[in-house]
Amino acid sequence: MSLEITNVTRRYGEVTAVSDISLSMAPGERVALLGHNGAGKTTLMKMILGLTHLDEGSISVFGATPGSHAARSASSYLPENVAFHRSLTGREQLLLLARLRGVGRRPADELLERVGLHRAADRRIATYSKGMRQRLGLAQALLGKPRVAVLDEPTSGLDPISRGDFYNLVNELSSNGTAVLLSSHALTELEARTDRIAILLEGRLVANAPLAMLRSQARLPIRLRVAARPEKSDEVADRLGAVRTSGRSIEISCLQDEKLGHLGRIAALESLIEDVEVAPPSLEDLYRYYSGGGSI
Amino acid sequence: MRAVFAIAGAELKIALRNFWVALAVGLTALFAAVLTFAGSGPTGTLGVDLLTVAVASLTTLTVYLAPLIALLLAFDAIAGEADRGTLALMLSYPVSRFAILAGKLSAHLSVLAFALAIGFSLAGIMAWGIDGKAGGVSETSLYALLRLWWTAVLLGAAFLGLGYAISSLARQPGVAAGLAIGLWLVFVVLYDLGMLGALVVDNGGFFTRQVFPWMLVGNPADAFRVVNMPTGEAVALASGVGGASKAVSHVVALAALVTWSFGALGLSWAAFRRIES
Ligand SMILES: Nc1ncnc2c1ncn2[C@@H]1O[C@H](COP(=O)(O)OP(=O)(O)OP(=O)(O)O)[C@@H](O)[C@H]1O
Ligand SMILES: [Mg+2]
């Protein structure tokens, strides 16, 4: 295992930031850590990196204790809201970090190109936009082929295209065997881009499974949205035994195994409808379900 | 070791670009020049060379300036990194905390040593230029100037250490800056004022004989003053606390200064080591 977290608890005074969490990651696995503000994501990550101590439990980073030289050599970290020194240029900052990691100049220059900073590389960081600073942060997290990459809200501040580019980098990392643990508040972007989703709720791990499994476990309703032809919406609603939600749109909620039956009945009304849309439960719905403690 | 050099290099760049270096060099050079020039009046009457007079006034200046520059360089060293989020990042790298601190220290100490060297050289050159024929510079006074420089670097190291300790404990640049100002006031101004007041009130009693010598070595700035006290005929030049500081020998004061430098750096190490981020 690249990362093994066993029954870890961390308290800050009265607050239990992380409560009895166990989680393990195989090489190359991509795990998304979700949770409300203050759920304990950052705290868990800091414990993995040895930046703060654990009150109970144990963590092993590629076989080493967090904070040990071996663990730090094997892991990389992107802190949330990292702002580098304003007086240095992007290249100087990355080169400094590359030296600290024992990596040469060349990989640093290549990474600047990879994250699209090559043109701004020799400007002071003071002149960077938030997204550019975030890219610099990403670049340093990729230095020296880490075994475990811990990325705290890596896509915050990135535009949609850059987010796509970022997940390509994550894929590349993971195909080289790096286990990637990342936290995020942007749920939609995680679909199809992570192998597993772990949801924290007030410090507890309430879900930890691949997205498809979370979907089937939650048994959340699928929504069918039917757009009726003009003047036909009441008739359509009547014949489907459903309610009109707004204007000409009619919505039906059903479980996975009832879906096809409903679709058949809708298809039979072809002359009365314009379109039908199938909306599986979104990650948002799932997140709400699991972070609501099991009820919708 | 590679990490120490890498960090020191980056810190030097930062100090240059933030105009800390320019400020430090400018301040010391300006004051050194002014003091040397002002000293060119009374030399004739005292029968000592100009540089000796200059060293005496430079000592007083350095007591204020070296700690100030050191604290300016040091207060942001840890707190600033914590504030920017780069401290957590650095600590997650395979670099020892010792290397991080050593890197910063070597950069800051170099800046300080460089600034003082420029200022003091300027004083030496001026003394020679103004009063060259009349023996404005003697071998003894050159040695005194050299001693002033390396002991000033020691004094700076003590305050760098104190500054890093404050910076580690405060964790916020604003708080660290406030504490640094307070520390400077206490060590450089209030301590001496209190001591002088006590001397006057005590009028040669128990305090003057038993407590005062210890108080002189209890503050790196005073220890520095004693180390650089002119010997022999020029004692008359020393003013204020200096005049009464014959109570402690040069050697003891030097030992105290060295202890302070290493002690303060040890303190900063202890404070930095304990940080969790
Ligand atoms: N240094 C600290 N001192 C005291 N309490 C802390 C400290 N750090 C975190 N906490 C508390 O621990 C809990 C978890 O915080 P954490 O930063 O891990 O949340 P998070 O999931 O990362 O939230 P966000 O999504 O807002 O980043 C919160 O209740 C927080 O107040
Ligand atoms: Mg967080």
Coordinates of C-alpha atoms and ligand atoms in Angstrom, one line a residue:
Chain A
M1 CA 0.0 0.0 0.0
S2 CA 1.2 3.5 -0.8
L3 CA -0.7 5.0 2.1
E4 CA -2.3 3.3 5.1
I5 CA -4.3 5.3 7.6
T6 CA -5.5 3.3 10.6
N7 CA -8.0 4.5 13.2
V8 CA -6.6 8.0 13.3
T9 CA -8.0 10.6 15.6
R10 CA -7.0 14.2 16.1
R11 CA -8.5 16.7 18.5
Y12 CA -8.2 20.5 18.8
G13 CA -9.3 21.2 22.3
E14 CA -13.1 20.4 22.3
V15 CA -13.2 19.9 18.5
T16 CA -12.5 16.4 17.2
A17 CA -11.2 17.4 13.8
V18 CA -10.6 13.8 12.6
S19 CA -12.4 10.9 14.3
D20 CA -11.3 7.3 14.0
I21 CA -10.6 7.3 10.3
S22 CA -9.2 4.4 8.4
L23 CA -8.3 4.6 4.7
S24 CA -5.7 3.0 2.5
M25 CA -4.5 3.7 -1.0
A26 CA -2.8 1.4 -3.5
P27 CA -0.2 2.7 -5.9
G28 CA -1.7 4.6 -8.7
E29 CA -5.1 5.0 -7.0
R30 CA -6.8 8.4 -7.2
V31 CA -9.0 9.2 -4.2
A32 CA -11.1 12.3 -3.8
L33 CA -11.7 13.6 -0.3
L34 CA -15.0 15.4 0.0
G35 CA -16.6 17.1 3.0
H36 CA -18.1 20.4 4.2
N37 CA -16.0 23.3 5.4
G38 CA -14.3 22.2 8.6
A39 CA -14.9 18.5 8.0
G40 CA -11.3 17.6 8.6
K41 CA -9.8 17.2 5.2
T42 CA -6.9 19.5 5.7
T43 CA -6.2 18.1 9.1
L44 CA -6.1 14.6 7.8
M45 CA -3.7 15.7 5.0
K46 CA -1.4 17.5 7.5
M47 CA -1.2 14.3 9.6
I48 CA -0.2 12.3 6.5
L49 CA 2.6 14.8 5.9
G50 CA 3.7 14.8 9.5
L51 CA 2.9 18.5 9.8
T52 CA 0.8 17.9 12.8
H53 CA 0.7 15.0 15.3
L54 CA -2.0 12.3 15.6
D55 CA -3.8 11.8 18.9
E56 CA -4.6 8.2 18.2
G57 CA -4.0 5.6 15.5
S58 CA -1.2 5.3 13.0
I59 CA -0.3 6.3 9.4
S60 CA 2.2 4.7 7.1
V61 CA 3.4 6.6 4.0
F62 CA 5.0 4.1 1.7
G63 CA 6.0 2.1 4.8
A64 CA 7.4 5.1 6.7
T65 CA 6.2 7.2 9.6
P66 CA 4.8 10.6 8.6
G67 CA 7.4 13.3 9.0
S68 CA 10.3 10.9 8.7
H69 CA 12.9 11.7 6.0
A70 CA 11.7 8.6 4.1
A71 CA 8.1 9.6 4.2
R72 CA 8.8 13.2 3.2
S73 CA 11.0 11.9 0.3
A74 CA 8.1 9.7 -0.9
S75 CA 5.4 12.3 -0.7
S76 CA 4.5 15.7 -2.1
Y77 CA 2.0 18.3 -0.9
L78 CA 0.0 21.1 -2.3
P79 CA -1.2 23.2 0.6
E80 CA -4.5 25.0 0.3
N81 CA -4.1 28.7 -0.5
V82 CA -0.4 28.6 -1.0
A83 CA 1.1 31.9 -1.8
F84 CA 4.8 31.9 -2.6
H85 CA 7.3 34.6 -1.9
R86 CA 6.4 37.7 -3.9
S87 CA 10.0 38.8 -4.6
L88 CA 11.1 35.6 -6.3
T89 CA 10.2 34.6 -9.9
G90 CA 8.3 31.5 -10.6
R91 CA 11.4 29.8 -11.9
E92 CA 13.5 30.7 -9.0
Q93 CA 10.9 29.5 -6.5
L94 CA 10.5 26.2 -8.3
L95 CA 14.2 25.8 -8.7
L96 CA 14.7 26.3 -5.0
L97 CA 12.1 23.6 -4.2
A98 CA 13.7 21.3 -6.8
R99 CA 17.0 21.6 -5.1
L100 CA 15.4 20.9 -1.7
R101 CA 14.0 17.7 -3.3
G102 CA 17.3 16.9 -4.8
V103 CA 16.0 17.3 -8.4
G104 CA 17.9 19.1 -11.0
R105 CA 17.2 22.2 -13.0
R106 CA 15.8 20.4 -16.1
P107 CA 12.8 18.8 -14.5
A108 CA 11.9 22.1 -13.0
D109 CA 12.0 23.9 -16.3
E110 CA 10.0 21.1 -17.9
L111 CA 7.3 21.3 -15.3
L112 CA 6.9 25.0 -15.7
E113 CA 6.1 24.2 -19.3
R114 CA 3.8 21.4 -18.3
V115 CA 1.6 23.7 -16.2
G116 CA 1.7 26.4 -18.8
L117 CA 3.8 28.9 -16.9
H118 CA 6.8 29.0 -19.2
R119 CA 6.0 32.5 -20.4
A120 CA 5.5 33.9 -17.0
A121 CA 8.4 31.9 -15.4
D122 CA 10.8 34.8 -15.2
R123 CA 8.3 37.3 -13.8
R124 CA 8.0 37.9 -10.1
I125 CA 5.3 35.9 -8.3
A126 CA 3.9 39.2 -7.1
T127 CA 2.6 39.7 -10.6
Y128 CA 0.9 36.3 -10.9
S129 CA -2.9 35.7 -10.9
K130 CA -4.4 33.3 -8.3
G131 CA -4.6 30.6 -11.0
M132 CA -0.9 31.1 -11.9
R133 CA 0.2 30.7 -8.3
Q134 CA -1.9 27.6 -8.1
R135 CA -0.2 26.2 -11.2
L136 CA 3.2 26.9 -9.6
G137 CA 1.9 25.0 -6.6
L138 CA 1.0 22.1 -8.8
A139 CA 4.3 22.1 -10.5
Q140 CA 6.2 21.7 -7.2
A141 CA 3.9 18.9 -6.2
L142 CA 5.0 17.0 -9.3
L143 CA 8.7 17.4 -8.7
G144 CA 10.7 14.2 -8.3
K145 CA 8.1 11.5 -9.0
P146 CA 6.4 11.3 -5.6
R147 CA 4.9 7.9 -4.4
V148 CA 2.0 9.7 -2.7
A149 CA 0.7 13.1 -3.8
V150 CA -1.5 15.0 -1.3
L151 CA -3.3 17.9 -3.0
D152 CA -5.5 20.2 -0.9
E153 CA -8.1 21.8 -3.1
P154 CA -5.7 21.7 -6.2
T155 CA -8.3 23.0 -8.6
S156 CA -9.4 26.1 -6.6
G157 CA -8.8 29.2 -8.7
L158 CA -8.3 27.3 -12.0
D159 CA -10.4 28.0 -15.0
P160 CA -12.3 25.0 -16.6
I161 CA -9.7 24.3 -19.2
S162 CA -6.9 24.4 -16.7
R163 CA -8.9 22.0 -14.5
G164 CA -9.1 19.6 -17.4
D165 CA -5.3 20.0 -17.8
F166 CA -4.8 19.4 -14.2
Y167 CA -6.7 16.1 -14.2
N168 CA -4.6 15.0 -17.2
L169 CA -1.6 15.6 -15.0
V170 CA -3.2 13.5 -12.2
N171 CA -3.9 10.7 -14.6
E172 CA -0.3 10.7 -15.7
L173 CA 0.9 10.7 -12.1
S174 CA -1.3 7.8 -11.3
S175 CA -0.4 5.8 -14.4
N176 CA 3.2 6.1 -13.1
G177 CA 2.2 4.5 -9.8
T178 CA 1.7 7.6 -7.7
A179 CA -1.2 7.4 -5.3
V180 CA -3.1 10.8 -5.5
L181 CA -5.2 12.0 -2.6
L182 CA -7.0 15.2 -3.4
S183 CA -9.7 17.3 -1.8
S184 CA -12.2 19.3 -3.6
H185 CA -15.4 21.3 -3.3
A186 CA -16.1 21.2 -7.1
L187 CA -18.0 17.9 -7.2
T188 CA -19.0 17.8 -10.9
E189 CA -15.4 17.8 -12.0
L190 CA -14.6 14.6 -10.0
E191 CA -16.9 12.3 -12.0
A192 CA -14.8 9.9 -14.0
R193 CA -11.6 11.4 -12.8
T194 CA -11.1 9.6 -9.5
D195 CA -11.2 5.9 -8.6
R196 CA -12.7 6.4 -5.3
I197 CA -14.6 8.9 -3.3
A198 CA -14.2 9.4 0.5
I199 CA -16.6 11.6 2.2
L200 CA -15.9 13.2 5.6
L201 CA -18.6 14.5 7.9
E202 CA -17.5 16.3 11.0
G203 CA -14.3 14.3 11.1
R204 CA -15.9 10.9 10.5
L205 CA -15.5 8.9 7.3
V206 CA -19.1 8.3 6.1
A207 CA -18.4 6.9 2.7
N208 CA -15.4 5.4 0.9
A209 CA -16.1 3.6 -2.3
P210 CA -16.0 4.0 -6.1
L211 CA -18.6 6.4 -7.4
A212 CA -20.7 3.7 -9.1
M213 CA -20.9 1.8 -5.8
L214 CA -21.9 4.9 -3.9
R215 CA -24.6 5.5 -6.4
S216 CA -26.1 2.0 -6.1
Q217 CA -25.8 2.0 -2.3
A218 CA -27.5 5.3 -1.9
R219 CA -30.5 4.2 -4.1
L220 CA -31.1 7.8 -5.0
P221 CA -34.0 8.4 -7.4
I222 CA -33.3 9.0 -11.1
R223 CA -35.1 12.0 -12.5
L224 CA -36.8 11.9 -15.9
R225 CA -37.6 15.3 -17.3
V226 CA -40.2 15.3 -20.1
A227 CA -40.7 18.4 -22.2
A228 CA -44.3 18.4 -23.5
R229 CA -45.4 20.0 -26.8
P230 CA -47.2 23.4 -26.4
E231 CA -50.7 23.0 -24.8
K232 CA -50.1 19.3 -24.1
S233 CA -48.4 19.4 -20.8
D234 CA -51.5 18.7 -18.7
E235 CA -52.4 15.8 -20.8
V236 CA -48.9 14.4 -20.6
A237 CA -48.8 14.9 -16.9
D238 CA -52.2 13.1 -16.6
R239 CA -51.2 10.1 -18.7
L240 CA -47.9 9.6 -16.9
G241 CA -49.4 10.1 -13.5
A242 CA -46.9 12.8 -12.7
V243 CA -46.9 16.5 -11.7
R244 CA -46.0 19.4 -13.8
T245 CA -43.1 21.2 -12.4
S246 CA -42.9 24.3 -14.4
G247 CA -44.3 25.5 -17.7
R248 CA -44.1 22.6 -20.1
S249 CA -41.8 20.4 -18.1
I250 CA -42.9 17.3 -16.3
E251 CA -40.6 15.5 -13.8
I252 CA -40.7 11.9 -12.7
S253 CA -38.5 10.4 -10.0
C254 CA -37.9 6.7 -10.1
L255 CA -35.4 4.1 -8.9
Q256 CA -32.9 2.5 -11.3
D257 CA -35.0 -0.6 -11.9
E258 CA -38.1 1.3 -12.8
K259 CA -36.4 3.5 -15.3
L260 CA -36.9 1.5 -18.4
G261 CA -40.7 1.0 -17.7
H262 CA -41.1 4.7 -17.4
L263 CA -39.1 5.5 -20.5
G264 CA -41.4 3.0 -22.5
R265 CA -44.5 4.8 -21.4
I266 CA -43.0 8.1 -22.2
A267 CA -41.9 6.9 -25.6
A268 CA -45.6 5.9 -26.3
L269 CA -46.6 9.5 -26.0
E270 CA -44.2 10.5 -28.8
S271 CA -46.8 12.8 -30.5
L272 CA -47.3 14.8 -27.3
I273 CA -43.7 15.4 -26.3
E274 CA -40.7 17.2 -27.6
D275 CA -37.9 15.7 -25.6
V276 CA -37.0 13.6 -22.6
E277 CA -33.9 13.9 -20.4
V278 CA -32.6 11.3 -18.0
A279 CA -30.7 12.7 -15.0
P280 CA -28.9 10.1 -12.8
P281 CA -28.3 11.3 -9.2
S282 CA -25.4 13.8 -9.4
L283 CA -22.4 13.8 -7.2
E284 CA -24.0 16.7 -5.4
D285 CA -27.1 14.5 -4.6
L286 CA -24.8 11.7 -3.4
Y287 CA -22.8 14.1 -1.4
R288 CA -25.9 15.5 0.2
Y289 CA -27.1 12.0 0.9
Y290 CA -24.0 10.8 2.6
S291 CA -23.1 13.9 4.4
G292 CA -26.7 14.1 5.6
G293 CA -25.9 11.0 7.5
G294 CA -27.8 8.6 5.2
S295 CA -31.1 10.4 4.7
I296 CA -31.8 12.5 1.7
Chain B
M1 CA 24.4 21.1 2.9
R2 CA 23.0 21.6 -0.6
A3 CA 19.7 22.6 1.0
V4 CA 21.4 25.2 3.2
F5 CA 23.0 26.8 0.1
A6 CA 19.8 26.7 -1.9
I7 CA 17.8 28.4 0.9
A8 CA 20.6 30.9 1.6
G9 CA 20.7 31.9 -2.1
A10 CA 17.0 32.4 -2.3
E11 CA 17.0 34.5 1.0
L12 CA 19.8 36.6 -0.3
K13 CA 17.8 37.4 -3.5
I14 CA 14.8 38.3 -1.4
A15 CA 16.8 40.5 0.9
L16 CA 18.3 42.3 -2.1
R17 CA 15.0 42.8 -3.8
N18 CA 13.2 43.9 -0.7
F19 CA 15.8 46.6 -0.3
W20 CA 16.9 45.3 3.1
V21 CA 20.5 45.2 1.9
A22 CA 20.3 48.7 0.5
L23 CA 18.7 49.9 3.7
A24 CA 21.2 48.2 5.9
V25 CA 24.2 49.4 3.9
G26 CA 22.8 52.9 3.5
L27 CA 22.1 53.3 7.2
T28 CA 25.5 52.1 8.5
A29 CA 27.4 54.0 5.8
L30 CA 25.5 57.2 6.5
F31 CA 26.0 57.1 10.2
A32 CA 29.6 56.0 10.0
A33 CA 30.4 58.9 7.7
V34 CA 28.6 61.4 9.9
L35 CA 30.2 60.2 13.1
T36 CA 33.7 60.1 11.7
F37 CA 33.3 63.5 10.3
A38 CA 31.9 64.9 13.6
G39 CA 34.8 63.3 15.5
S40 CA 37.4 65.3 13.5
G41 CA 36.9 68.2 15.9
P42 CA 38.0 67.1 19.3
T43 CA 40.9 64.8 18.3
G44 CA 43.6 67.5 18.7
T45 CA 42.7 68.2 22.3
L46 CA 42.5 64.6 23.4
G47 CA 45.7 63.5 21.8
V48 CA 44.3 60.4 20.1
D49 CA 43.9 59.6 16.5
L50 CA 40.7 60.3 14.6
L51 CA 39.8 56.7 14.0
T52 CA 39.9 55.9 17.8
V53 CA 37.4 58.7 18.3
A54 CA 35.3 57.3 15.5
V55 CA 35.4 53.8 16.8
A56 CA 34.1 55.0 20.2
S57 CA 31.1 56.7 18.6
L58 CA 30.6 53.9 16.1
T59 CA 30.3 51.5 19.1
T60 CA 27.4 53.5 20.5
L61 CA 25.9 53.6 17.0
T62 CA 26.3 49.9 16.5
V63 CA 24.6 49.1 19.7
Y64 CA 21.4 50.6 18.2
L65 CA 21.9 49.7 14.6
A66 CA 23.1 46.1 14.5
P67 CA 20.2 44.8 16.6
L68 CA 17.7 46.9 14.6
I69 CA 18.9 45.5 11.2
A70 CA 19.1 42.0 12.6
L71 CA 15.5 42.1 13.9
L72 CA 14.3 43.7 10.6
L73 CA 15.8 40.7 8.7
A74 CA 14.6 38.1 11.1
F75 CA 11.1 38.9 12.3
D76 CA 9.5 37.8 9.1
A77 CA 11.7 34.7 8.5
I78 CA 9.3 32.1 10.0
A79 CA 6.1 34.0 10.5
G80 CA 6.1 35.2 6.9
E81 CA 6.4 31.7 5.6
A82 CA 3.7 30.5 7.9
D83 CA 1.5 33.3 6.7
R84 CA 2.1 32.5 3.0
G85 CA 1.5 28.8 3.5
T86 CA 5.1 28.0 2.4
L87 CA 6.2 26.9 5.8
A88 CA 3.9 23.8 5.6
L89 CA 5.3 23.2 2.2
M90 CA 8.9 23.5 3.2
L91 CA 8.4 21.3 6.2
S92 CA 6.8 18.6 3.9
Y93 CA 10.0 18.5 1.9
P94 CA 12.9 16.1 2.7
V95 CA 14.9 18.9 4.3
S96 CA 15.8 19.2 8.0
R97 CA 14.5 22.1 10.0
F98 CA 18.1 22.8 10.9
A99 CA 19.0 23.3 7.3
I100 CA 16.1 25.7 6.8
L101 CA 17.1 27.8 9.8
A102 CA 20.8 27.6 8.9
G103 CA 20.1 28.7 5.3
K104 CA 18.2 31.8 6.5
L105 CA 20.8 32.6 9.1
S106 CA 23.7 32.4 6.7
A107 CA 21.9 34.8 4.3
H108 CA 20.9 37.3 6.9
L109 CA 24.3 37.2 8.7
S110 CA 26.0 37.8 5.4
V111 CA 23.8 40.8 4.7
L112 CA 24.5 42.2 8.2
A113 CA 28.3 41.5 8.0
F114 CA 28.4 43.1 4.6
A115 CA 26.5 46.2 5.6
L116 CA 28.7 46.7 8.7
A117 CA 31.9 46.1 6.7
I118 CA 30.9 48.8 4.2
G119 CA 30.0 51.3 6.9
F120 CA 33.1 50.7 9.0
S121 CA 35.5 50.7 6.0
L122 CA 34.0 54.0 5.1
A123 CA 34.8 55.3 8.5
G124 CA 38.4 54.1 8.3
I125 CA 38.9 55.6 4.8
M126 CA 37.4 58.9 5.9
A127 CA 39.6 59.1 9.0
W128 CA 42.6 58.4 6.9
G129 CA 41.5 61.0 4.2
I130 CA 40.7 63.8 6.6
D131 CA 43.6 63.4 8.9
G132 CA 46.1 61.3 7.1
K133 CA 49.2 63.3 7.8
A134 CA 48.3 64.0 11.5
G135 CA 48.1 60.2 12.1
G136 CA 44.3 59.9 11.8
V137 CA 44.7 56.2 11.6
S138 CA 47.0 54.1 13.9
E139 CA 47.6 50.4 13.9
T140 CA 45.8 50.1 17.3
S141 CA 42.8 52.0 16.0
L142 CA 42.6 49.7 12.9
Y143 CA 42.6 46.7 15.2
A144 CA 39.9 48.4 17.2
L145 CA 37.8 48.9 14.1
L146 CA 38.3 45.3 13.0
R147 CA 37.2 44.1 16.5
L148 CA 34.2 46.4 16.3
W149 CA 33.2 44.7 13.1
W150 CA 33.4 41.1 14.2
T151 CA 31.9 41.7 17.6
A152 CA 29.1 43.6 15.8
V153 CA 28.5 40.5 13.7
L154 CA 28.3 38.5 16.9
L155 CA 25.8 41.0 18.4
G156 CA 23.8 40.8 15.2
A157 CA 23.8 37.0 15.4
A158 CA 22.3 37.2 18.9
F159 CA 19.5 39.4 17.7
L160 CA 18.9 37.3 14.6
G161 CA 18.5 34.4 17.0
L162 CA 16.1 36.3 19.1
G163 CA 14.3 37.5 16.0
Y164 CA 13.8 34.0 14.7
A165 CA 12.6 32.8 18.1
I166 CA 10.0 35.6 18.1
S167 CA 9.0 34.8 14.5
S168 CA 8.5 31.1 15.3
L169 CA 6.5 31.8 18.5
A170 CA 4.3 34.6 17.0
R171 CA 3.5 32.8 13.7
Q172 CA 2.0 36.0 12.3
P173 CA 4.1 38.7 10.7
G174 CA 2.2 41.5 12.3
V175 CA 2.6 40.1 15.8
A176 CA 6.2 39.2 15.2
A177 CA 7.0 42.8 14.1
G178 CA 5.4 44.2 17.2
L179 CA 7.4 41.9 19.4
A180 CA 10.6 42.7 17.6
I181 CA 10.1 46.4 18.2
G182 CA 9.4 45.7 21.9
L183 CA 12.5 43.5 22.1
W184 CA 14.7 46.2 20.6
L185 CA 13.3 48.8 22.9
V186 CA 13.9 46.7 26.0
F187 CA 17.4 45.5 25.2
V188 CA 18.8 48.6 23.6
V189 CA 17.0 51.5 25.3
L190 CA 15.1 50.6 28.4
Y191 CA 17.6 48.2 29.9
D192 CA 20.3 50.9 29.9
L193 CA 18.0 53.6 31.1
G194 CA 17.0 51.4 34.0
M195 CA 20.6 50.5 34.8
L196 CA 21.7 54.2 34.7
G197 CA 18.8 55.2 36.9
A198 CA 19.7 52.5 39.4
L199 CA 23.4 53.5 39.4
V200 CA 22.5 57.1 40.2
V201 CA 20.1 56.2 43.0
D202 CA 22.4 53.6 44.4
N203 CA 25.4 56.0 44.4
G204 CA 28.1 53.4 44.6
G205 CA 26.4 51.0 46.9
F206 CA 25.5 47.3 46.7
F207 CA 23.9 47.6 43.3
T208 CA 26.9 49.2 41.7
R209 CA 29.3 46.7 43.2
Q210 CA 27.4 43.5 43.1
V211 CA 24.5 43.6 40.6
F212 CA 25.7 46.0 38.0
P213 CA 28.6 43.9 36.6
W214 CA 26.1 41.0 36.1
M215 CA 23.7 43.3 34.4
L216 CA 26.3 44.3 31.9
V217 CA 26.8 40.8 30.7
G218 CA 23.1 40.1 31.0
N219 CA 22.4 42.0 27.8
P220 CA 24.3 41.3 24.6
A221 CA 24.3 45.0 23.7
D222 CA 26.1 46.0 26.9
A223 CA 28.5 43.1 26.6
F224 CA 29.3 44.4 23.1
R225 CA 29.8 47.9 24.5
V226 CA 32.3 46.6 27.1
V227 CA 34.2 44.5 24.6
N228 CA 34.7 47.6 22.5
M229 CA 35.6 49.9 25.4
P230 CA 38.7 51.8 24.5
T231 CA 41.5 51.0 26.9
G232 CA 43.9 53.5 28.5
E233 CA 43.9 57.1 27.6
A234 CA 40.8 57.1 25.6
V235 CA 38.5 55.9 28.3
A236 CA 37.4 59.5 28.8
L237 CA 35.6 59.3 25.5
A238 CA 33.3 56.6 26.5
S239 CA 30.0 58.0 27.7
G240 CA 27.0 56.9 29.7
V241 CA 27.0 53.3 30.8
G242 CA 30.4 52.8 29.1
G243 CA 32.1 55.0 31.7
A244 CA 31.0 52.8 34.6
S245 CA 31.6 49.5 32.8
K246 CA 35.2 49.0 33.9
A247 CA 33.5 46.7 36.4
V248 CA 33.7 43.8 33.8
S249 CA 36.8 42.8 31.9
H250 CA 37.0 42.6 28.2
V251 CA 37.4 38.8 28.3
V252 CA 34.4 38.2 30.4
A253 CA 32.3 40.6 28.2
L254 CA 33.4 38.8 25.1
A255 CA 32.5 35.4 26.6
A256 CA 29.1 36.8 27.5
L257 CA 28.6 38.1 23.9
V258 CA 29.6 34.8 22.4
T259 CA 27.3 33.0 24.9
W260 CA 24.5 35.3 23.9
S261 CA 25.0 34.7 20.2
F262 CA 25.0 31.0 20.5
G263 CA 22.3 31.0 23.2
A264 CA 19.9 33.1 21.1
L265 CA 20.5 30.9 18.1
G266 CA 19.9 27.8 20.2
L267 CA 16.7 29.4 21.4
S268 CA 15.5 30.1 17.9
W269 CA 16.3 26.5 17.0
A270 CA 14.3 25.2 20.0
A271 CA 11.3 27.5 19.1
F272 CA 11.4 26.5 15.4
R273 CA 11.7 22.8 16.1
R274 CA 8.5 22.9 18.1
I275 CA 6.4 24.4 15.4
E276 CA 3.5 22.4 14.0
S277 CA 1.8 23.9 11.1
Ligands
LIG1 N1 -4.8 24.8 14.2 C1 -6.1 24.6 14.6 N2 -6.5 24.9 15.9 C2 -7.7 24.7 16.3 N3 -8.7 24.1 15.6 C3 -8.4 23.7 14.3 C4 -7.1 24.0 13.8 N4 -7.0 23.5 12.5 C5 -8.2 23.0 12.3 N5 -9.1 23.1 13.3 C6 -10.5 22.7 13.4 O1 -10.5 21.4 12.9 C7 -11.7 21.2 12.1 C8 -11.3 20.6 10.8 O2 -10.6 21.6 10.1 P1 -10.0 21.4 8.6 O3 -9.1 22.6 8.3 O4 -9.3 20.1 8.6 O5 -11.3 21.4 7.7 P2 -11.4 21.2 6.1 O6 -12.2 20.0 5.9 O7 -10.1 21.3 5.5 O8 -12.3 22.5 5.7 P3 -12.3 23.4 4.4 O9 -13.1 22.7 3.4 O10 -12.9 24.7 4.9 O11 -10.8 23.6 4.0 C9 -12.4 22.5 12.1 O12 -13.4 22.5 13.1 C10 -11.4 23.5 12.5 O13 -11.9 24.6 13.2
MG2 MG -9.2 22.6 4.2

